[in-house]
Amino acid sequence: MRGELSLLLALARLALDERTLADCRALLAEHARRFDWGYFIDRAARHRLLPLAGRHITRHRLFHGEPGMPAIPYHWVYEAAYLATRDRAAVLAEEYGTVIDALTAHGPPFAVRKGPTVARLYKDPGLRRSNDLDLLIDRTDLPALADVLAGLGYRQGRPDESGTRLLDYRRSTRMFWQVNLPNALPLVKLANREFVESYRLDICFDIFPARSGEDCPTREMLAESVPFPMFGRTGPALGPAVRFIDLCTHLHKESTSLYYIENGSDLELLKFHDVALAALSVTDDKQWPEVRAAALRYGAERSVYYALHHVSLLYPEAVPSAELAHFRPADTAYLDEYGTFDGKPGSWAAPFLDRLFDVSRRDRVAAASSIPLT
């Protein structure tokens, strides 16, 4: 593995122990003169790790090298990435807190997914860049939710090239999403703020991409939602076991769906790190049995194993071997499959760790996504 990638993997952790810091400094001392720092920044940004790596580089002074020769050039770039992410999070929290208040007071039943529940695991808003707010609702409640959010300036649309106005989606696009996907087209509001171009609300009807209709358990999940601190107030979130399963299902879906493969966001280290932190937070003896029971209840065992298997390759300390063995199915061939959720299945020839940092992997996918975006 290239030295730049070894360094990125070492920095892709919430906290660095003394051994890891020593390894980073040894790696920099040995290879820094040959490092392609543009390549490092590109891969760190693609994997959404630039703020996390930036804090480690700055806080632990990893940029110090030989006299007159910094180990990491332009280290202020990494500091700036961390500080900008922290300031951006404050702007988003101000707006999304208003959304939570309005929906709590006037909206239909809802629960917040991912975002603030995952951000809490990081304990620092500057470490994980967020773009949107994910909401789970029952499909029949979309008109009521959209009506409340229209009062805050949100509507379905996409920013134009200048980012100064919203464009309507084509009728065929609206119909495709309505008929085929467990999500609504996002609700967007232009922000005109220094760190935020627009606010985006992603509305989900079912956390399981392969299921819909009568089997959808959304109302059941909403009824079992729990209060969770977010944006300076308390809002509804999925219960702990379902919250973990949601992260695993989300990882499985985005790692294998054609749309995400095409735009290069299928394999992002941050998503695996999210699951690793969530797994490390499952410490109570009752919590893993609750995860097992919920996964069985909702038929999510394959997605949970997909996530745990790949996380164990990157963060072996995060996944208990007993849980990995419990969720392992008899047939694991699906671990190398993609396009299944699109109805266009294919298989990767290269193993996971080989394609993780390979930006040309999308060129080796035969099928194309059919999801319209305009």
PDB file of N, CA and C in Angstrom, residues 288-371:
ATOM      1  N   TRP A 288     -26.192  -6.053  22.400  1.00  0.00           N
ATOM      2  CA  TRP A 288     -25.976  -6.908  21.233  1.00  0.00           C
ATOM      3  C   TRP A 288     -27.135  -7.886  21.040  1.00  0.00           C
ATOM      4  N   PRO A 289     -27.669  -8.513  22.095  1.00  0.00           N
ATOM      5  CA  PRO A 289     -28.866  -9.339  21.890  1.00  0.00           C
ATOM      6  C   PRO A 289     -30.039  -8.551  21.315  1.00  0.00           C
ATOM      7  N   GLU A 290     -30.177  -7.274  21.694  1.00  0.00           N
ATOM      8  CA  GLU A 290     -31.233  -6.447  21.125  1.00  0.00           C
ATOM      9  C   GLU A 290     -30.995  -6.178  19.650  1.00  0.00           C
ATOM     10  N   VAL A 291     -29.730  -5.972  19.282  1.00  0.00           N
ATOM     11  CA  VAL A 291     -29.404  -5.798  17.858  1.00  0.00           C
ATOM     12  C   VAL A 291     -29.730  -7.075  17.089  1.00  0.00           C
ATOM     13  N   ARG A 292     -29.344  -8.224  17.636  1.00  0.00           N
ATOM     14  CA  ARG A 292     -29.639  -9.496  16.967  1.00  0.00           C
ATOM     15  C   ARG A 292     -31.143  -9.682  16.786  1.00  0.00           C
ATOM     16  N   ALA A 293     -31.906  -9.401  17.848  1.00  0.00           N
ATOM     17  CA  ALA A 293     -33.351  -9.593  17.785  1.00  0.00           C
ATOM     18  C   ALA A 293     -33.991  -8.661  16.764  1.00  0.00           C
ATOM     19  N   ALA A 294     -33.533  -7.398  16.721  1.00  0.00           N
ATOM     20  CA  ALA A 294     -34.099  -6.444  15.770  1.00  0.00           C
ATOM     21  C   ALA A 294     -33.714  -6.803  14.335  1.00  0.00           C
ATOM     22  N   ALA A 295     -32.487  -7.259  14.141  1.00  0.00           N
ATOM     23  CA  ALA A 295     -32.058  -7.662  12.796  1.00  0.00           C
ATOM     24  C   ALA A 295     -32.892  -8.838  12.293  1.00  0.00           C
ATOM     25  N   LEU A 296     -33.163  -9.801  13.175  1.00  0.00           N
ATOM     26  CA  LEU A 296     -34.004 -10.938  12.807  1.00  0.00           C
ATOM     27  C   LEU A 296     -35.437 -10.489  12.541  1.00  0.00           C
ATOM     28  N   ARG A 297     -35.917  -9.613  13.373  1.00  0.00           N
ATOM     29  CA  ARG A 297     -37.297  -9.114  13.261  1.00  0.00           C
ATOM     30  C   ARG A 297     -37.539  -8.421  11.935  1.00  0.00           C
ATOM     31  N   TYR A 298     -36.546  -7.674  11.476  1.00  0.00           N
ATOM     32  CA  TYR A 298     -36.717  -6.898  10.247  1.00  0.00           C
ATOM     33  C   TYR A 298     -36.007  -7.520   9.035  1.00  0.00           C
ATOM     34  N   GLY A 299     -35.466  -8.710   9.192  1.00  0.00           N
ATOM     35  CA  GLY A 299     -34.811  -9.368   8.069  1.00  0.00           C
ATOM     36  C   GLY A 299     -33.578  -8.640   7.580  1.00  0.00           C
ATOM     37  N   ALA A 300     -32.804  -8.076   8.509  1.00  0.00           N
ATOM     38  CA  ALA A 300     -31.653  -7.248   8.134  1.00  0.00           C
ATOM     39  C   ALA A 300     -30.316  -7.923   8.415  1.00  0.00           C
ATOM     40  N   GLU A 301     -30.316  -9.236   8.665  1.00  0.00           N
ATOM     41  CA  GLU A 301     -29.084  -9.910   9.065  1.00  0.00           C
ATOM     42  C   GLU A 301     -27.982  -9.783   8.006  1.00  0.00           C
ATOM     43  N   ARG A 302     -28.336  -9.881   6.732  1.00  0.00           N
ATOM     44  CA  ARG A 302     -27.318  -9.817   5.676  1.00  0.00           C
ATOM     45  C   ARG A 302     -26.650  -8.440   5.642  1.00  0.00           C
ATOM     46  N   SER A 303     -27.428  -7.388   5.804  1.00  0.00           N
ATOM     47  CA  SER A 303     -26.847  -6.042   5.803  1.00  0.00           C
ATOM     48  C   SER A 303     -25.973  -5.812   7.025  1.00  0.00           C
ATOM     49  N   VAL A 304     -26.397  -6.331   8.180  1.00  0.00           N
ATOM     50  CA  VAL A 304     -25.585  -6.180   9.384  1.00  0.00           C
ATOM     51  C   VAL A 304     -24.256  -6.909   9.210  1.00  0.00           C
ATOM     52  N   TYR A 305     -24.304  -8.131   8.653  1.00  0.00           N
ATOM     53  CA  TYR A 305     -23.042  -8.855   8.454  1.00  0.00           C
ATOM     54  C   TYR A 305     -22.176  -8.155   7.414  1.00  0.00           C
ATOM     55  N   TYR A 306     -22.790  -7.650   6.347  1.00  0.00           N
ATOM     56  CA  TYR A 306     -22.016  -6.925   5.332  1.00  0.00           C
ATOM     57  C   TYR A 306     -21.223  -5.798   5.997  1.00  0.00           C
ATOM     58  N   ALA A 307     -21.893  -5.027   6.850  1.00  0.00           N
ATOM     59  CA  ALA A 307     -21.228  -3.903   7.500  1.00  0.00           C
ATOM     60  C   ALA A 307     -20.164  -4.379   8.481  1.00  0.00           C
ATOM     61  N   LEU A 308     -20.510  -5.342   9.342  1.00  0.00           N
ATOM     62  CA  LEU A 308     -19.555  -5.804  10.348  1.00  0.00           C
ATOM     63  C   LEU A 308     -18.337  -6.461   9.718  1.00  0.00           C
ATOM     64  N   HIS A 309     -18.555  -7.217   8.657  1.00  0.00           N
ATOM     65  CA  HIS A 309     -17.433  -7.890   7.987  1.00  0.00           C
ATOM     66  C   HIS A 309     -16.423  -6.864   7.472  1.00  0.00           C
ATOM     67  N   HIS A 310     -16.914  -5.865   6.767  1.00  0.00           N
ATOM     68  CA  HIS A 310     -15.991  -4.896   6.168  1.00  0.00           C
ATOM     69  C   HIS A 310     -15.383  -3.975   7.222  1.00  0.00           C
ATOM     70  N   VAL A 311     -16.159  -3.627   8.239  1.00  0.00           N
ATOM     71  CA  VAL A 311     -15.604  -2.816   9.325  1.00  0.00           C
ATOM     72  C   VAL A 311     -14.505  -3.582  10.047  1.00  0.00           C
ATOM     73  N   SER A 312     -14.683  -4.904  10.200  1.00  0.00           N
ATOM     74  CA  SER A 312     -13.665  -5.702  10.895  1.00  0.00           C
ATOM     75  C   SER A 312     -12.346  -5.735  10.145  1.00  0.00           C
ATOM     76  N   LEU A 313     -12.371  -5.524   8.831  1.00  0.00           N
ATOM     77  CA  LEU A 313     -11.136  -5.483   8.053  1.00  0.00           C
ATOM     78  C   LEU A 313     -10.360  -4.193   8.307  1.00  0.00           C
ATOM     79  N   LEU A 314     -11.096  -3.119   8.608  1.00  0.00           N
ATOM     80  CA  LEU A 314     -10.480  -1.809   8.799  1.00  0.00           C
ATOM     81  C   LEU A 314     -10.278  -1.470  10.274  1.00  0.00           C
ATOM     82  N   TYR A 315     -11.217  -1.892  11.097  1.00  0.00           N
ATOM     83  CA  TYR A 315     -11.191  -1.593  12.529  1.00  0.00           C
ATOM     84  C   TYR A 315     -11.498  -2.881  13.302  1.00  0.00           C
ATOM     85  N   PRO A 316     -10.572  -3.815  13.318  1.00  0.00           N
ATOM     86  CA  PRO A 316     -10.857  -5.119  13.942  1.00  0.00           C
ATOM     87  C   PRO A 316     -11.210  -5.018  15.418  1.00  0.00           C
ATOM     88  N   GLU A 317     -10.720  -3.977  16.078  1.00  0.00           N
ATOM     89  CA  GLU A 317     -11.008  -3.825  17.503  1.00  0.00           C
ATOM     90  C   GLU A 317     -12.460  -3.454  17.775  1.00  0.00           C
ATOM     91  N   ALA A 318     -13.188  -3.037  16.745  1.00  0.00           N
ATOM     92  CA  ALA A 318     -14.549  -2.543  16.947  1.00  0.00           C
ATOM     93  C   ALA A 318     -15.611  -3.638  16.893  1.00  0.00           C
ATOM     94  N   VAL A 319     -15.299  -4.774  16.293  1.00  0.00           N
ATOM     95  CA  VAL A 319     -16.311  -5.803  16.039  1.00  0.00           C
ATOM     96  C   VAL A 319     -16.038  -7.034  16.893  1.00  0.00           C
ATOM     97  N   PRO A 320     -16.905  -7.358  17.837  1.00  0.00           N
ATOM     98  CA  PRO A 320     -16.717  -8.580  18.631  1.00  0.00           C
ATOM     99  C   PRO A 320     -16.770  -9.814  17.742  1.00  0.00           C
ATOM    100  N   SER A 321     -15.843 -10.705  17.919  1.00  0.00           N
ATOM    101  CA  SER A 321     -15.779 -11.904  17.078  1.00  0.00           C
ATOM    102  C   SER A 321     -17.045 -12.741  17.216  1.00  0.00           C
ATOM    103  N   ALA A 322     -17.647 -12.750  18.397  1.00  0.00           N
ATOM    104  CA  ALA A 322     -18.868 -13.531  18.596  1.00  0.00           C
ATOM    105  C   ALA A 322     -20.011 -12.979  17.757  1.00  0.00           C
ATOM    106  N   GLU A 323     -20.103 -11.648  17.630  1.00  0.00           N
ATOM    107  CA  GLU A 323     -21.171 -11.052  16.821  1.00  0.00           C
ATOM    108  C   GLU A 323     -20.919 -11.279  15.340  1.00  0.00           C
ATOM    109  N   LEU A 324     -19.650 -11.210  14.937  1.00  0.00           N
ATOM    110  CA  LEU A 324     -19.320 -11.466  13.539  1.00  0.00           C
ATOM    111  C   LEU A 324     -19.703 -12.901  13.177  1.00  0.00           C
ATOM    112  N   ALA A 325     -19.421 -13.828  14.057  1.00  0.00           N
ATOM    113  CA  ALA A 325     -19.773 -15.225  13.813  1.00  0.00           C
ATOM    114  C   ALA A 325     -21.281 -15.420  13.831  1.00  0.00           C
ATOM    115  N   HIS A 326     -21.980 -14.721  14.716  1.00  0.00           N
ATOM    116  CA  HIS A 326     -23.435 -14.874  14.811  1.00  0.00           C
ATOM    117  C   HIS A 326     -24.123 -14.466  13.516  1.00  0.00           C
ATOM    118  N   PHE A 327     -23.691 -13.347  12.933  1.00  0.00           N
ATOM    119  CA  PHE A 327     -24.376 -12.818  11.757  1.00  0.00           C
ATOM    120  C   PHE A 327     -23.883 -13.428  10.446  1.00  0.00           C
ATOM    121  N   ARG A 328     -22.789 -14.159  10.461  1.00  0.00           N
ATOM    122  CA  ARG A 328     -22.226 -14.708   9.222  1.00  0.00           C
ATOM    123  C   ARG A 328     -23.196 -15.709   8.582  1.00  0.00           C
ATOM    124  N   PRO A 329     -23.633 -15.466   7.342  1.00  0.00           N
ATOM    125  CA  PRO A 329     -24.533 -16.408   6.676  1.00  0.00           C
ATOM    126  C   PRO A 329     -23.751 -17.561   6.051  1.00  0.00           C
ATOM    127  N   ALA A 330     -24.459 -18.590   5.650  1.00  0.00           N
ATOM    128  CA  ALA A 330     -23.802 -19.739   5.026  1.00  0.00           C
ATOM    129  C   ALA A 330     -23.152 -19.343   3.708  1.00  0.00           C
ATOM    130  N   ASP A 331     -23.797 -18.479   2.966  1.00  0.00           N
ATOM    131  CA  ASP A 331     -23.291 -18.039   1.664  1.00  0.00           C
ATOM    132  C   ASP A 331     -22.882 -16.572   1.776  1.00  0.00           C
ATOM    133  N   THR A 332     -21.592 -16.293   1.608  1.00  0.00           N
ATOM    134  CA  THR A 332     -21.089 -14.914   1.717  1.00  0.00           C
ATOM    135  C   THR A 332     -20.697 -14.326   0.363  1.00  0.00           C
ATOM    136  N   ALA A 333     -21.130 -14.958  -0.714  1.00  0.00           N
ATOM    137  CA  ALA A 333     -20.770 -14.457  -2.042  1.00  0.00           C
ATOM    138  C   ALA A 333     -21.293 -13.044  -2.275  1.00  0.00           C
ATOM    139  N   TYR A 334     -22.387 -12.679  -1.611  1.00  0.00           N
ATOM    140  CA  TYR A 334     -22.984 -11.351  -1.831  1.00  0.00           C
ATOM    141  C   TYR A 334     -22.065 -10.222  -1.377  1.00  0.00           C
ATOM    142  N   LEU A 335     -21.039 -10.537  -0.580  1.00  0.00           N
ATOM    143  CA  LEU A 335     -20.117  -9.499  -0.125  1.00  0.00           C
ATOM    144  C   LEU A 335     -19.385  -8.835  -1.281  1.00  0.00           C
ATOM    145  N   ASP A 336     -19.234  -9.523  -2.381  1.00  0.00           N
ATOM    146  CA  ASP A 336     -18.541  -8.971  -3.549  1.00  0.00           C
ATOM    147  C   ASP A 336     -19.512  -8.569  -4.656  1.00  0.00           C
ATOM    148  N   GLU A 337     -20.806  -8.507  -4.328  1.00  0.00           N
ATOM    149  CA  GLU A 337     -21.797  -8.153  -5.329  1.00  0.00           C
ATOM    150  C   GLU A 337     -22.134  -6.661  -5.263  1.00  0.00           C
ATOM    151  N   TYR A 338     -22.617  -6.147  -6.379  1.00  0.00           N
ATOM    152  CA  TYR A 338     -23.119  -4.781  -6.433  1.00  0.00           C
ATOM    153  C   TYR A 338     -24.354  -4.775  -7.331  1.00  0.00           C
ATOM    154  N   GLY A 339     -25.125  -3.710  -7.281  1.00  0.00           N
ATOM    155  CA  GLY A 339     -26.273  -3.549  -8.163  1.00  0.00           C
ATOM    156  C   GLY A 339     -27.491  -4.372  -7.798  1.00  0.00           C
ATOM    157  N   THR A 340     -27.437  -5.130  -6.699  1.00  0.00           N
ATOM    158  CA  THR A 340     -28.568  -5.981  -6.331  1.00  0.00           C
ATOM    159  C   THR A 340     -29.798  -5.147  -6.023  1.00  0.00           C
ATOM    160  N   PHE A 341     -29.628  -4.052  -5.278  1.00  0.00           N
ATOM    161  CA  PHE A 341     -30.765  -3.205  -4.939  1.00  0.00           C
ATOM    162  C   PHE A 341     -31.321  -2.489  -6.163  1.00  0.00           C
ATOM    163  N   ASP A 342     -30.534  -2.413  -7.240  1.00  0.00           N
ATOM    164  CA  ASP A 342     -30.995  -1.788  -8.480  1.00  0.00           C
ATOM    165  C   ASP A 342     -31.662  -2.802  -9.412  1.00  0.00           C
ATOM    166  N   GLY A 343     -31.600  -4.079  -9.044  1.00  0.00           N
ATOM    167  CA  GLY A 343     -32.107  -5.115  -9.939  1.00  0.00           C
ATOM    168  C   GLY A 343     -31.174  -5.406 -11.097  1.00  0.00           C
ATOM    169  N   LYS A 344     -29.886  -4.992 -10.962  1.00  0.00           N
ATOM    170  CA  LYS A 344     -28.883  -5.216 -12.004  1.00  0.00           C
ATOM    171  C   LYS A 344     -27.627  -5.774 -11.351  1.00  0.00           C
ATOM    172  N   PRO A 345     -27.688  -6.995 -10.830  1.00  0.00           N
ATOM    173  CA  PRO A 345     -26.564  -7.515 -10.044  1.00  0.00           C
ATOM    174  C   PRO A 345     -25.319  -7.793 -10.869  1.00  0.00           C
ATOM    175  N   GLY A 346     -24.191  -7.545 -10.247  1.00  0.00           N
ATOM    176  CA  GLY A 346     -22.883  -7.865 -10.817  1.00  0.00           C
ATOM    177  C   GLY A 346     -21.938  -8.181  -9.677  1.00  0.00           C
ATOM    178  N   SER A 347     -20.713  -8.589  -9.996  1.00  0.00           N
ATOM    179  CA  SER A 347     -19.739  -8.941  -8.967  1.00  0.00           C
ATOM    180  C   SER A 347     -18.402  -8.272  -9.254  1.00  0.00           C
ATOM    181  N   TRP A 348     -17.743  -7.839  -8.200  1.00  0.00           N
ATOM    182  CA  TRP A 348     -16.409  -7.268  -8.325  1.00  0.00           C
ATOM    183  C   TRP A 348     -15.383  -8.387  -8.482  1.00  0.00           C
ATOM    184  N   ALA A 349     -14.388  -8.141  -9.321  1.00  0.00           N
ATOM    185  CA  ALA A 349     -13.282  -9.088  -9.453  1.00  0.00           C
ATOM    186  C   ALA A 349     -12.222  -8.815  -8.393  1.00  0.00           C
ATOM    187  N   ALA A 350     -11.995  -7.527  -8.086  1.00  0.00           N
ATOM    188  CA  ALA A 350     -10.968  -7.146  -7.101  1.00  0.00           C
ATOM    189  C   ALA A 350     -11.540  -7.230  -5.693  1.00  0.00           C
ATOM    190  N   PRO A 351     -10.740  -7.646  -4.719  1.00  0.00           N
ATOM    191  CA  PRO A 351     -11.208  -7.673  -3.327  1.00  0.00           C
ATOM    192  C   PRO A 351     -11.407  -6.270  -2.779  1.00  0.00           C
ATOM    193  N   PHE A 352     -12.111  -6.204  -1.664  1.00  0.00           N
ATOM    194  CA  PHE A 352     -12.523  -4.935  -1.063  1.00  0.00           C
ATOM    195  C   PHE A 352     -11.356  -3.976  -0.835  1.00  0.00           C
ATOM    196  N   LEU A 353     -10.298  -4.434  -0.184  1.00  0.00           N
ATOM    197  CA  LEU A 353      -9.205  -3.530   0.161  1.00  0.00           C
ATOM    198  C   LEU A 353      -8.464  -3.024  -1.066  1.00  0.00           C
ATOM    199  N   ASP A 354      -8.511  -3.773  -2.168  1.00  0.00           N
ATOM    200  CA  ASP A 354      -7.861  -3.320  -3.403  1.00  0.00           C
ATOM    201  C   ASP A 354      -8.661  -2.209  -4.079  1.00  0.00           C
ATOM    202  N   ARG A 355      -9.972  -2.287  -3.990  1.00  0.00           N
ATOM    203  CA  ARG A 355     -10.789  -1.287  -4.694  1.00  0.00           C
ATOM    204  C   ARG A 355     -11.176  -0.100  -3.805  1.00  0.00           C
ATOM    205  N   LEU A 356     -10.882  -0.176  -2.509  1.00  0.00           N
ATOM    206  CA  LEU A 356     -11.290   0.879  -1.584  1.00  0.00           C
ATOM    207  C   LEU A 356     -10.768   2.242  -2.010  1.00  0.00           C
ATOM    208  N   PHE A 357      -9.513   2.320  -2.424  1.00  0.00           N
ATOM    209  CA  PHE A 357      -8.919   3.595  -2.806  1.00  0.00           C
ATOM    210  C   PHE A 357      -8.774   3.747  -4.322  1.00  0.00           C
ATOM    211  N   ASP A 358      -9.318   2.814  -5.083  1.00  0.00           N
ATOM    212  CA  ASP A 358      -9.199   2.838  -6.539  1.00  0.00           C
ATOM    213  C   ASP A 358     -10.344   3.656  -7.132  1.00  0.00           C
ATOM    214  N   VAL A 359     -10.066   4.876  -7.554  1.00  0.00           N
ATOM    215  CA  VAL A 359     -11.135   5.748  -8.058  1.00  0.00           C
ATOM    216  C   VAL A 359     -11.641   5.305  -9.430  1.00  0.00           C
ATOM    217  N   SER A 360     -10.925   4.418 -10.095  1.00  0.00           N
ATOM    218  CA  SER A 360     -11.367   3.952 -11.420  1.00  0.00           C
ATOM    219  C   SER A 360     -12.275   2.729 -11.326  1.00  0.00           C
ATOM    220  N   ARG A 361     -12.648   2.305 -10.122  1.00  0.00           N
ATOM    221  CA  ARG A 361     -13.479   1.104  -9.988  1.00  0.00           C
ATOM    222  C   ARG A 361     -14.813   1.270 -10.699  1.00  0.00           C
ATOM    223  N   ARG A 362     -15.346   2.489 -10.741  1.00  0.00           N
ATOM    224  CA  ARG A 362     -16.643   2.701 -11.379  1.00  0.00           C
ATOM    225  C   ARG A 362     -16.589   2.429 -12.879  1.00  0.00           C
ATOM    226  N   ASP A 363     -15.398   2.502 -13.466  1.00  0.00           N
ATOM    227  CA  ASP A 363     -15.273   2.233 -14.899  1.00  0.00           C
ATOM    228  C   ASP A 363     -15.412   0.750 -15.216  1.00  0.00           C
ATOM    229  N   ARG A 364     -15.372  -0.096 -14.191  1.00  0.00           N
ATOM    230  CA  ARG A 364     -15.464  -1.537 -14.399  1.00  0.00           C
ATOM    231  C   ARG A 364     -16.850  -2.090 -14.088  1.00  0.00           C
ATOM    232  N   VAL A 365     -17.810  -1.198 -13.942  1.00  0.00           N
ATOM    233  CA  VAL A 365     -19.192  -1.606 -13.685  1.00  0.00           C
ATOM    234  C   VAL A 365     -19.954  -1.582 -14.996  1.00  0.00           C
ATOM    235  N   ALA A 366     -20.557  -2.701 -15.336  1.00  0.00           N
ATOM    236  CA  ALA A 366     -21.224  -2.827 -16.634  1.00  0.00           C
ATOM    237  C   ALA A 366     -22.562  -2.110 -16.670  1.00  0.00           C
ATOM    238  N   ALA A 367     -23.355  -2.203 -15.593  1.00  0.00           N
ATOM    239  CA  ALA A 367     -24.687  -1.613 -15.567  1.00  0.00           C
ATOM    240  C   ALA A 367     -24.622  -0.139 -15.183  1.00  0.00           C
ATOM    241  N   ALA A 368     -25.743   0.559 -15.424  1.00  0.00           N
ATOM    242  CA  ALA A 368     -25.822   1.970 -15.082  1.00  0.00           C
ATOM    243  C   ALA A 368     -27.060   2.220 -14.219  1.00  0.00           C
ATOM    244  N   SER A 369     -26.987   3.229 -13.367  1.00  0.00           N
ATOM    245  CA  SER A 369     -28.124   3.578 -12.534  1.00  0.00           C
ATOM    246  C   SER A 369     -29.243   4.156 -13.389  1.00  0.00           C
ATOM    247  N   SER A 370     -30.462   3.824 -13.016  1.00  0.00           N
ATOM    248  CA  SER A 370     -31.623   4.345 -13.741  1.00  0.00           C
ATOM    249  C   SER A 370     -32.324   5.476 -12.985  1.00  0.00           C
ATOM    250  N   ILE A 371     -31.735   5.932 -11.876  1.00  0.00           N
ATOM    251  CA  ILE A 371     -32.366   6.956 -11.059  1.00  0.00           C
ATOM    252  C   ILE A 371     -32.169   8.331 -11.706  1.00  0.00           C
TER     253      ILE A 371
END
